[in-house]
mmCIF file with all atom_site columns, C-alpha atoms in Angstrom:
data_model
loop_
_atom_site.group_PDB
_atom_site.id
_atom_site.type_symbol
_atom_site.label_atom_id
_atom_site.label_alt_id
_atom_site.label_comp_id
_atom_site.label_asym_id
_atom_site.label_entity_id
_atom_site.label_seq_id
_atom_site.pdbx_PDB_ins_code
_atom_site.Cartn_x
_atom_site.Cartn_y
_atom_site.Cartn_z
_atom_site.occupancy
_atom_site.B_iso_or_equiv
_atom_site.pdbx_formal_charge
_atom_site.auth_seq_id
_atom_site.auth_comp_id
_atom_site.auth_asym_id
_atom_site.auth_atom_id
_atom_site.pdbx_PDB_model_num
ATOM 1   C CA . MET A 1 1   ? 60.811 1.103  80.890  1.00 96.00 ? 192 MET A CA 1
ATOM 2   C CA . ARG A 1 2   ? 61.414 5.084  81.393  1.00 98.00 ? 193 ARG A CA 1
ATOM 3   C CA . ALA A 1 3   ? 58.612 6.863  82.940  1.00 98.00 ? 194 ALA A CA 1
ATOM 4   C CA . VAL A 1 4   ? 57.958 10.594 83.462  1.00 98.00 ? 195 VAL A CA 1
ATOM 5   C CA . VAL A 1 5   ? 55.578 11.502 86.435  1.00 98.00 ? 196 VAL A CA 1
ATOM 6   C CA . TRP A 1 6   ? 54.378 15.079 86.037  1.00 97.00 ? 197 TRP A CA 1
ATOM 7   C CA . ILE A 1 7   ? 54.229 16.628 89.414  1.00 95.00 ? 198 ILE A CA 1
ATOM 8   C CA . ALA A 1 8   ? 51.781 19.504 89.453  1.00 92.00 ? 199 ALA A CA 1
ATOM 9   C CA . GLU A 1 9   ? 50.308 21.351 92.504  1.00 90.00 ? 200 GLU A CA 1
ATOM 10  C CA . GLY A 1 10  ? 46.847 20.348 93.407  1.00 89.00 ? 201 GLY A CA 1
ATOM 11  C CA . THR A 1 11  ? 47.057 16.828 91.713  1.00 92.00 ? 202 THR A CA 1
ATOM 12  C CA . TRP A 1 12  ? 50.677 15.592 92.682  1.00 94.00 ? 203 TRP A CA 1
ATOM 13  C CA . GLU A 1 13  ? 49.557 13.216 95.438  1.00 95.00 ? 204 GLU A CA 1
ATOM 14  C CA . GLY A 1 14  ? 47.222 11.127 93.603  1.00 93.00 ? 205 GLY A CA 1
ATOM 15  C CA . CYS A 1 15  ? 49.271 11.176 90.493  1.00 95.00 ? 206 CYS A CA 1
ATOM 16  C CA . VAL A 1 16  ? 52.350 9.909  92.458  1.00 97.00 ? 207 VAL A CA 1
ATOM 17  C CA . GLU A 1 17  ? 50.408 7.387  94.112  1.00 95.00 ? 208 GLU A CA 1
ATOM 18  C CA . ARG A 1 18  ? 48.674 5.902  91.144  1.00 95.00 ? 209 ARG A CA 1
ATOM 19  C CA . ALA A 1 19  ? 52.040 6.049  89.228  1.00 96.00 ? 210 ALA A CA 1
ATOM 20  C CA . GLY A 1 20  ? 53.455 4.035  92.130  1.00 96.00 ? 211 GLY A CA 1
ATOM 21  C CA . ALA A 1 21  ? 50.761 1.473  92.071  1.00 94.00 ? 212 ALA A CA 1
ATOM 22  C CA . LEU A 1 22  ? 50.692 1.040  88.254  1.00 94.00 ? 213 LEU A CA 1
ATOM 23  C CA . LEU A 1 23  ? 54.405 1.091  87.244  1.00 97.00 ? 214 LEU A CA 1
ATOM 24  C CA . PRO A 1 24  ? 56.667 -2.012 87.464  1.00 96.00 ? 215 PRO A CA 1
ATOM 25  C CA . ASP A 1 25  ? 59.158 -2.183 90.255  1.00 94.00 ? 216 ASP A CA 1
ATOM 26  C CA . ASP A 1 26  ? 62.125 -1.922 87.615  1.00 96.00 ? 217 ASP A CA 1
ATOM 27  C CA . ALA A 1 27  ? 60.854 1.241  85.738  1.00 97.00 ? 218 ALA A CA 1
ATOM 28  C CA . GLU A 1 28  ? 63.322 3.994  85.676  1.00 98.00 ? 219 GLU A CA 1
ATOM 29  C CA . VAL A 1 29  ? 61.130 6.920  86.977  1.00 98.00 ? 220 VAL A CA 1
ATOM 30  C CA . THR A 1 30  ? 61.556 10.762 87.000  1.00 98.00 ? 221 THR A CA 1
ATOM 31  C CA . LEU A 1 31  ? 59.456 12.851 88.849  1.00 98.00 ? 222 LEU A CA 1
ATOM 32  C CA . LEU A 1 32  ? 59.255 16.075 86.965  1.00 98.00 ? 223 LEU A CA 1
ATOM 33  C CA . HIS A 1 33  ? 57.956 19.625 88.388  1.00 97.00 ? 224 HIS A CA 1
ATOM 34  C CA . VAL A 1 34  ? 57.876 22.706 86.158  1.00 96.00 ? 225 VAL A CA 1
ATOM 35  C CA . ALA A 1 35  ? 57.697 26.241 87.423  1.00 92.00 ? 226 ALA A CA 1
ATOM 36  C CA . PRO A 1 36  ? 56.118 28.670 85.146  1.00 90.00 ? 227 PRO A CA 1
ATOM 37  C CA . SER A 1 37  ? 58.567 31.707 84.198  1.00 81.00 ? 228 SER A CA 1
ATOM 38  C CA . ASP A 1 38  ? 55.851 34.126 83.104  1.00 72.00 ? 229 ASP A CA 1
ATOM 39  C CA . LEU A 1 39  ? 54.808 34.737 86.742  1.00 64.00 ? 230 LEU A CA 1
ATOM 40  C CA . GLU A 1 40  ? 58.348 35.863 87.586  1.00 62.00 ? 231 GLU A CA 1
ATOM 41  C CA . ASP A 1 41  ? 58.460 38.082 84.486  1.00 59.00 ? 232 ASP A CA 1
ATOM 42  C CA . PHE A 1 42  ? 55.061 39.646 85.352  1.00 59.00 ? 233 PHE A CA 1
ATOM 43  C CA . ALA A 1 43  ? 56.018 40.234 88.989  1.00 59.00 ? 234 ALA A CA 1
ATOM 44  C CA . ALA A 1 44  ? 59.394 41.608 88.114  1.00 57.00 ? 235 ALA A CA 1
ATOM 45  C CA . GLY A 1 45  ? 57.668 44.002 85.559  1.00 57.00 ? 236 GLY A CA 1
ATOM 46  C CA . GLY A 1 46  ? 55.479 45.407 87.977  1.00 56.00 ? 237 GLY A CA 1
ATOM 47  C CA . ALA A 1 47  ? 57.683 48.355 89.352  1.00 55.00 ? 238 ALA A CA 1
ATOM 48  C CA . SER A 1 48  ? 58.677 49.359 85.880  1.00 56.00 ? 239 SER A CA 1
ATOM 49  C CA . ARG A 1 49  ? 55.083 50.592 85.164  1.00 57.00 ? 240 ARG A CA 1
ATOM 50  C CA . LEU A 1 50  ? 55.388 53.391 88.004  1.00 58.00 ? 241 LEU A CA 1
ATOM 51  C CA . LEU A 1 51  ? 56.537 56.089 85.483  1.00 60.00 ? 242 LEU A CA 1
ATOM 52  C CA . GLY A 1 52  ? 59.896 56.862 86.708  1.00 60.00 ? 243 GLY A CA 1
ATOM 53  C CA . ARG A 1 53  ? 59.469 55.430 90.013  1.00 65.00 ? 244 ARG A CA 1
ATOM 54  C CA . HIS A 1 54  ? 61.730 52.656 91.027  1.00 64.00 ? 245 HIS A CA 1
ATOM 55  C CA . PRO A 1 55  ? 61.204 51.525 94.470  1.00 63.00 ? 246 PRO A CA 1
ATOM 56  C CA . PRO A 1 56  ? 63.775 49.207 96.166  1.00 63.00 ? 247 PRO A CA 1
ATOM 57  C CA . PRO A 1 57  ? 63.303 45.440 95.836  1.00 61.00 ? 248 PRO A CA 1
ATOM 58  C CA . PRO A 1 58  ? 61.273 43.997 98.427  1.00 60.00 ? 249 PRO A CA 1
ATOM 59  C CA . PRO A 1 59  ? 63.292 42.564 101.579 1.00 62.00 ? 250 PRO A CA 1
ATOM 60  C CA . GLY A 1 60  ? 63.875 38.833 101.710 1.00 61.00 ? 251 GLY A CA 1
ATOM 61  C CA . PRO A 1 61  ? 64.919 36.092 98.923  1.00 65.00 ? 252 PRO A CA 1
ATOM 62  C CA . PRO A 1 62  ? 63.982 36.922 95.311  1.00 73.00 ? 253 PRO A CA 1
ATOM 63  C CA . LEU A 1 63  ? 60.922 35.240 93.911  1.00 74.00 ? 254 LEU A CA 1
ATOM 64  C CA . ARG A 1 64  ? 63.127 32.725 91.796  1.00 79.00 ? 255 ARG A CA 1
ATOM 65  C CA . ALA A 1 65  ? 64.975 31.529 94.959  1.00 82.00 ? 256 ALA A CA 1
ATOM 66  C CA . ILE A 1 66  ? 61.361 30.962 96.940  1.00 82.00 ? 257 ILE A CA 1
ATOM 67  C CA . ALA A 1 67  ? 60.032 29.136 93.626  1.00 83.00 ? 258 ALA A CA 1
ATOM 68  C CA . ASP A 1 68  ? 63.226 27.013 93.643  1.00 88.00 ? 259 ASP A CA 1
ATOM 69  C CA . GLU A 1 69  ? 63.055 26.023 97.009  1.00 91.00 ? 260 GLU A CA 1
ATOM 70  C CA . GLU A 1 70  ? 59.241 25.274 96.776  1.00 92.00 ? 261 GLU A CA 1
ATOM 71  C CA . ALA A 1 71  ? 59.608 23.070 93.766  1.00 92.00 ? 262 ALA A CA 1
ATOM 72  C CA . ALA A 1 72  ? 62.578 21.131 95.445  1.00 94.00 ? 263 ALA A CA 1
ATOM 73  C CA . ALA A 1 73  ? 60.422 20.630 98.545  1.00 95.00 ? 264 ALA A CA 1
ATOM 74  C CA . LEU A 1 74  ? 57.681 19.423 96.493  1.00 95.00 ? 265 LEU A CA 1
ATOM 75  C CA . LEU A 1 75  ? 59.666 16.690 94.373  1.00 97.00 ? 266 LEU A CA 1
ATOM 76  C CA . GLU A 1 76  ? 61.144 15.526 97.795  1.00 97.00 ? 267 GLU A CA 1
ATOM 77  C CA . ALA A 1 77  ? 57.689 15.192 99.284  1.00 97.00 ? 268 ALA A CA 1
ATOM 78  C CA . ALA A 1 78  ? 56.741 13.414 95.854  1.00 97.00 ? 269 ALA A CA 1
ATOM 79  C CA . ARG A 1 79  ? 59.671 11.046 96.257  1.00 97.00 ? 270 ARG A CA 1
ATOM 80  C CA . ALA A 1 80  ? 58.985 10.129 99.650  1.00 97.00 ? 271 ALA A CA 1
ATOM 81  C CA . ARG A 1 81  ? 55.443 9.382  98.815  1.00 96.00 ? 272 ARG A CA 1
ATOM 82  C CA . PHE A 1 82  ? 56.294 7.337  95.690  1.00 97.00 ? 273 PHE A CA 1
ATOM 83  C CA . GLY A 1 83  ? 58.275 5.069  98.150  1.00 94.00 ? 274 GLY A CA 1
ATOM 84  C CA . ARG A 1 84  ? 60.996 3.685  95.819  1.00 95.00 ? 275 ARG A CA 1
ATOM 85  C CA . PRO A 1 85  ? 63.961 5.150  93.901  1.00 95.00 ? 276 PRO A CA 1
ATOM 86  C CA . ALA A 1 86  ? 63.265 7.871  91.582  1.00 97.00 ? 277 ALA A CA 1
ATOM 87  C CA . ALA A 1 87  ? 65.016 10.782 89.857  1.00 97.00 ? 278 ALA A CA 1
ATOM 88  C CA . THR A 1 88  ? 63.766 14.293 90.456  1.00 97.00 ? 279 THR A CA 1
ATOM 89  C CA . GLU A 1 89  ? 63.903 17.259 87.692  1.00 97.00 ? 280 GLU A CA 1
ATOM 90  C CA . ALA A 1 90  ? 62.916 20.661 88.351  1.00 96.00 ? 281 ALA A CA 1
ATOM 91  C CA . ARG A 1 91  ? 62.418 22.802 84.991  1.00 96.00 ? 282 ARG A CA 1
ATOM 92  C CA . ARG A 1 92  ? 61.262 26.385 84.371  1.00 93.00 ? 283 ARG A CA 1
ATOM 93  C CA . GLY A 1 93  ? 59.542 27.761 81.434  1.00 93.00 ? 284 GLY A CA 1
ATOM 94  C CA . ARG A 1 94  ? 56.487 27.323 79.500  1.00 94.00 ? 285 ARG A CA 1
ATOM 95  C CA . ILE A 1 95  ? 55.018 24.375 81.323  1.00 95.00 ? 286 ILE A CA 1
ATOM 96  C CA . GLU A 1 96  ? 53.644 22.341 78.738  1.00 95.00 ? 287 GLU A CA 1
ATOM 97  C CA . LEU A 1 97  ? 56.712 22.536 76.289  1.00 97.00 ? 288 LEU A CA 1
ATOM 98  C CA . GLU A 1 98  ? 59.150 21.791 78.997  1.00 97.00 ? 289 GLU A CA 1
ATOM 99  C CA . VAL A 1 99  ? 56.950 18.694 79.983  1.00 97.00 ? 290 VAL A CA 1
ATOM 100 C CA . LEU A 1 100 ? 57.241 17.687 76.185  1.00 98.00 ? 291 LEU A CA 1
ATOM 101 C CA . GLU A 1 101 ? 60.953 18.149 76.405  1.00 98.00 ? 292 GLU A CA 1
ATOM 102 C CA . ALA A 1 102 ? 61.475 16.230 79.552  1.00 98.00 ? 293 ALA A CA 1
ATOM 103 C CA . CYS A 1 103 ? 59.716 13.203 77.827  1.00 98.00 ? 294 CYS A CA 1
ATOM 104 C CA . ALA A 1 104 ? 62.270 13.002 75.218  1.00 96.00 ? 295 ALA A CA 1
ATOM 105 C CA . GLY A 1 105 ? 63.485 9.256  75.329  1.00 95.00 ? 296 GLY A CA 1
ATOM 106 C CA . ALA A 1 106 ? 60.842 8.341  77.697  1.00 98.00 ? 297 ALA A CA 1
ATOM 107 C CA . ASP A 1 107 ? 58.359 5.367  77.031  1.00 98.00 ? 298 ASP A CA 1
ATOM 108 C CA . LEU A 1 108 ? 55.458 6.887  79.161  1.00 98.00 ? 299 LEU A CA 1
ATOM 109 C CA . LEU A 1 109 ? 54.324 10.123 80.704  1.00 98.00 ? 300 LEU A CA 1
ATOM 110 C CA . ILE A 1 110 ? 51.950 9.866  83.550  1.00 98.00 ? 301 ILE A CA 1
ATOM 111 C CA . LEU A 1 111 ? 49.916 12.937 84.284  1.00 96.00 ? 302 LEU A CA 1
ATOM 112 C CA . ALA A 1 112 ? 46.709 13.649 86.423  1.00 94.00 ? 303 ALA A CA 1
ATOM 113 C CA . ARG A 1 113 ? 43.338 15.140 85.182  1.00 90.00 ? 304 ARG A CA 1
ATOM 114 C CA . ASP A 1 114 ? 43.284 18.850 86.311  1.00 87.00 ? 305 ASP A CA 1
ATOM 115 C CA . GLY A 1 115 ? 40.043 20.455 84.896  1.00 76.00 ? 306 GLY A CA 1
ATOM 116 C CA . GLU A 1 116 ? 36.392 20.605 85.852  1.00 72.00 ? 307 GLU A CA 1
ATOM 117 C CA . PRO A 1 117 ? 34.586 17.649 86.995  1.00 66.00 ? 308 PRO A CA 1
ATOM 118 C CA . GLN A 1 118 ? 32.181 17.691 84.090  1.00 64.00 ? 309 GLN A CA 1
ATOM 119 C CA . LEU A 1 119 ? 31.975 15.741 80.853  1.00 65.00 ? 310 LEU A CA 1
ATOM 120 C CA . GLY A 1 120 ? 33.428 17.313 77.880  1.00 67.00 ? 311 GLY A CA 1
ATOM 121 C CA . PRO A 1 121 ? 36.790 19.030 76.960  1.00 70.00 ? 312 PRO A CA 1
ATOM 122 C CA . LYS A 1 122 ? 37.113 21.181 80.046  1.00 74.00 ? 313 LYS A CA 1
ATOM 123 C CA . SER A 1 123 ? 37.697 18.167 82.238  1.00 77.00 ? 314 SER A CA 1
ATOM 124 C CA . LEU A 1 124 ? 41.395 18.703 81.279  1.00 88.00 ? 315 LEU A CA 1
ATOM 125 C CA . GLY A 1 125 ? 43.162 21.976 81.788  1.00 89.00 ? 316 GLY A CA 1
ATOM 126 C CA . PRO A 1 126 ? 44.887 23.602 78.814  1.00 92.00 ? 317 PRO A CA 1
ATOM 127 C CA . ARG A 1 127 ? 48.359 22.446 79.619  1.00 93.00 ? 318 ARG A CA 1
ATOM 128 C CA . THR A 1 128 ? 47.331 18.862 80.502  1.00 93.00 ? 319 THR A CA 1
ATOM 129 C CA . ARG A 1 129 ? 45.450 18.706 77.170  1.00 93.00 ? 320 ARG A CA 1
ATOM 130 C CA . PHE A 1 130 ? 48.572 19.990 75.218  1.00 95.00 ? 321 PHE A CA 1
ATOM 131 C CA . ALA A 1 131 ? 50.834 17.676 76.852  1.00 96.00 ? 322 ALA A CA 1
ATOM 132 C CA . LEU A 1 132 ? 48.239 14.574 76.285  1.00 94.00 ? 323 LEU A CA 1
ATOM 133 C CA . ASP A 1 133 ? 47.899 15.629 72.597  1.00 95.00 ? 324 ASP A CA 1
ATOM 134 C CA . HIS A 1 134 ? 51.392 16.081 71.799  1.00 97.00 ? 325 HIS A CA 1
ATOM 135 C CA . ALA A 1 135 ? 53.595 13.842 74.072  1.00 97.00 ? 326 ALA A CA 1
ATOM 136 C CA . PRO A 1 136 ? 56.494 12.018 72.320  1.00 97.00 ? 327 PRO A CA 1
ATOM 137 C CA . CYS A 1 137 ? 55.558 8.845  74.236  1.00 98.00 ? 328 CYS A CA 1
ATOM 138 C CA . GLU A 1 138 ? 52.692 6.954  75.389  1.00 98.00 ? 329 GLU A CA 1
ATOM 139 C CA . VAL A 1 139 ? 50.676 8.742  77.966  1.00 97.00 ? 330 VAL A CA 1
ATOM 140 C CA . MET A 1 140 ? 48.744 7.604  81.021  1.00 96.00 ? 331 MET A CA 1
ATOM 141 C CA . LEU A 1 141 ? 46.162 9.800  82.324  1.00 94.00 ? 332 LEU A CA 1
ATOM 142 C CA . VAL A 1 142 ? 45.041 9.191  86.098  1.00 93.00 ? 333 VAL A CA 1
ATOM 143 C CA . TRP A 1 143 ? 42.426 10.687 88.345  1.00 88.00 ? 334 TRP A CA 1
ATOM 144 C CA . PRO A 1 144 ? 44.163 12.548 91.256  1.00 86.00 ? 335 PRO A CA 1
ATOM 145 C CA . GLU A 1 145 ? 41.484 11.277 93.451  1.00 86.00 ? 336 GLU A CA 1
ATOM 146 C CA . ASP A 1 146 ? 39.003 8.197  93.139  1.00 82.00 ? 337 ASP A CA 1
ATOM 147 C CA . PRO A 1 147 ? 37.105 8.524  89.961  1.00 78.00 ? 338 PRO A CA 1
ATOM 148 C CA . PRO A 1 148 ? 33.715 10.034 90.139  1.00 75.00 ? 339 PRO A CA 1
ATOM 149 C CA . ALA A 1 149 ? 30.574 8.152  89.558  1.00 77.00 ? 340 ALA A CA 1
ATOM 150 C CA . ILE A 1 150 ? 29.367 8.751  86.050  1.00 75.00 ? 341 ILE A CA 1
ATOM 151 C CA . GLU A 1 151 ? 25.963 10.272 87.632  1.00 75.00 ? 342 GLU A CA 1
ATOM 152 C CA . THR A 1 152 ? 27.896 12.863 89.435  1.00 73.00 ? 343 THR A CA 1
ATOM 153 C CA . LEU A 1 153 ? 29.434 14.438 86.507  1.00 71.00 ? 344 LEU A CA 1
ATOM 154 C CA . ARG A 1 154 ? 27.956 17.597 85.284  1.00 70.00 ? 345 ARG A CA 1
ATOM 155 C CA . LEU A 1 155 ? 27.036 17.839 81.505  1.00 68.00 ? 346 LEU A CA 1
ATOM 156 C CA . PRO A 1 156 ? 28.321 20.942 79.812  1.00 66.00 ? 347 PRO A CA 1
ATOM 157 C CA . PRO A 1 157 ? 25.685 23.392 78.633  1.00 70.00 ? 348 PRO A CA 1
ATOM 158 C CA . HIS A 1 158 ? 25.995 22.351 74.992  1.00 69.00 ? 349 HIS A CA 1
ATOM 159 C CA . LEU A 1 159 ? 25.159 18.491 75.794  1.00 65.00 ? 350 LEU A CA 1
ATOM 160 C CA . ARG A 1 160 ? 21.955 19.479 77.999  1.00 67.00 ? 351 ARG A CA 1
#
């Protein structure tokens, strides 16, 4: 079995722990992180809007180098928490599409809920919903924390 575990900020700890508990020991596991490229494009384009002014770039490493370092550190922390051999893969681009491409040839995608703690469609973020709906393999959706009791979940206004 080949499994891809999508590592996302805010939910990765619970996702990795649940993947480790649920996957068989002989599974071939890839821990995947995708950095959004649109933020770099937005940040880089900010100075161009200053009507002829082109200030020097800020001191220090470029945003891409910082993002690469953060992704590598996050993946290493995830591998340590997983507690057994796993490959790591860092990608950059449109997150939901990169996740789907990384799943080519995989048997299972494991991802964590990332939306509002309420009943209804907003219980998943849009990127998670897209990956869940279009993954080219089986999908396991996990809670990043212990699942809440049903009575603690808020009903969306249209269901009240």
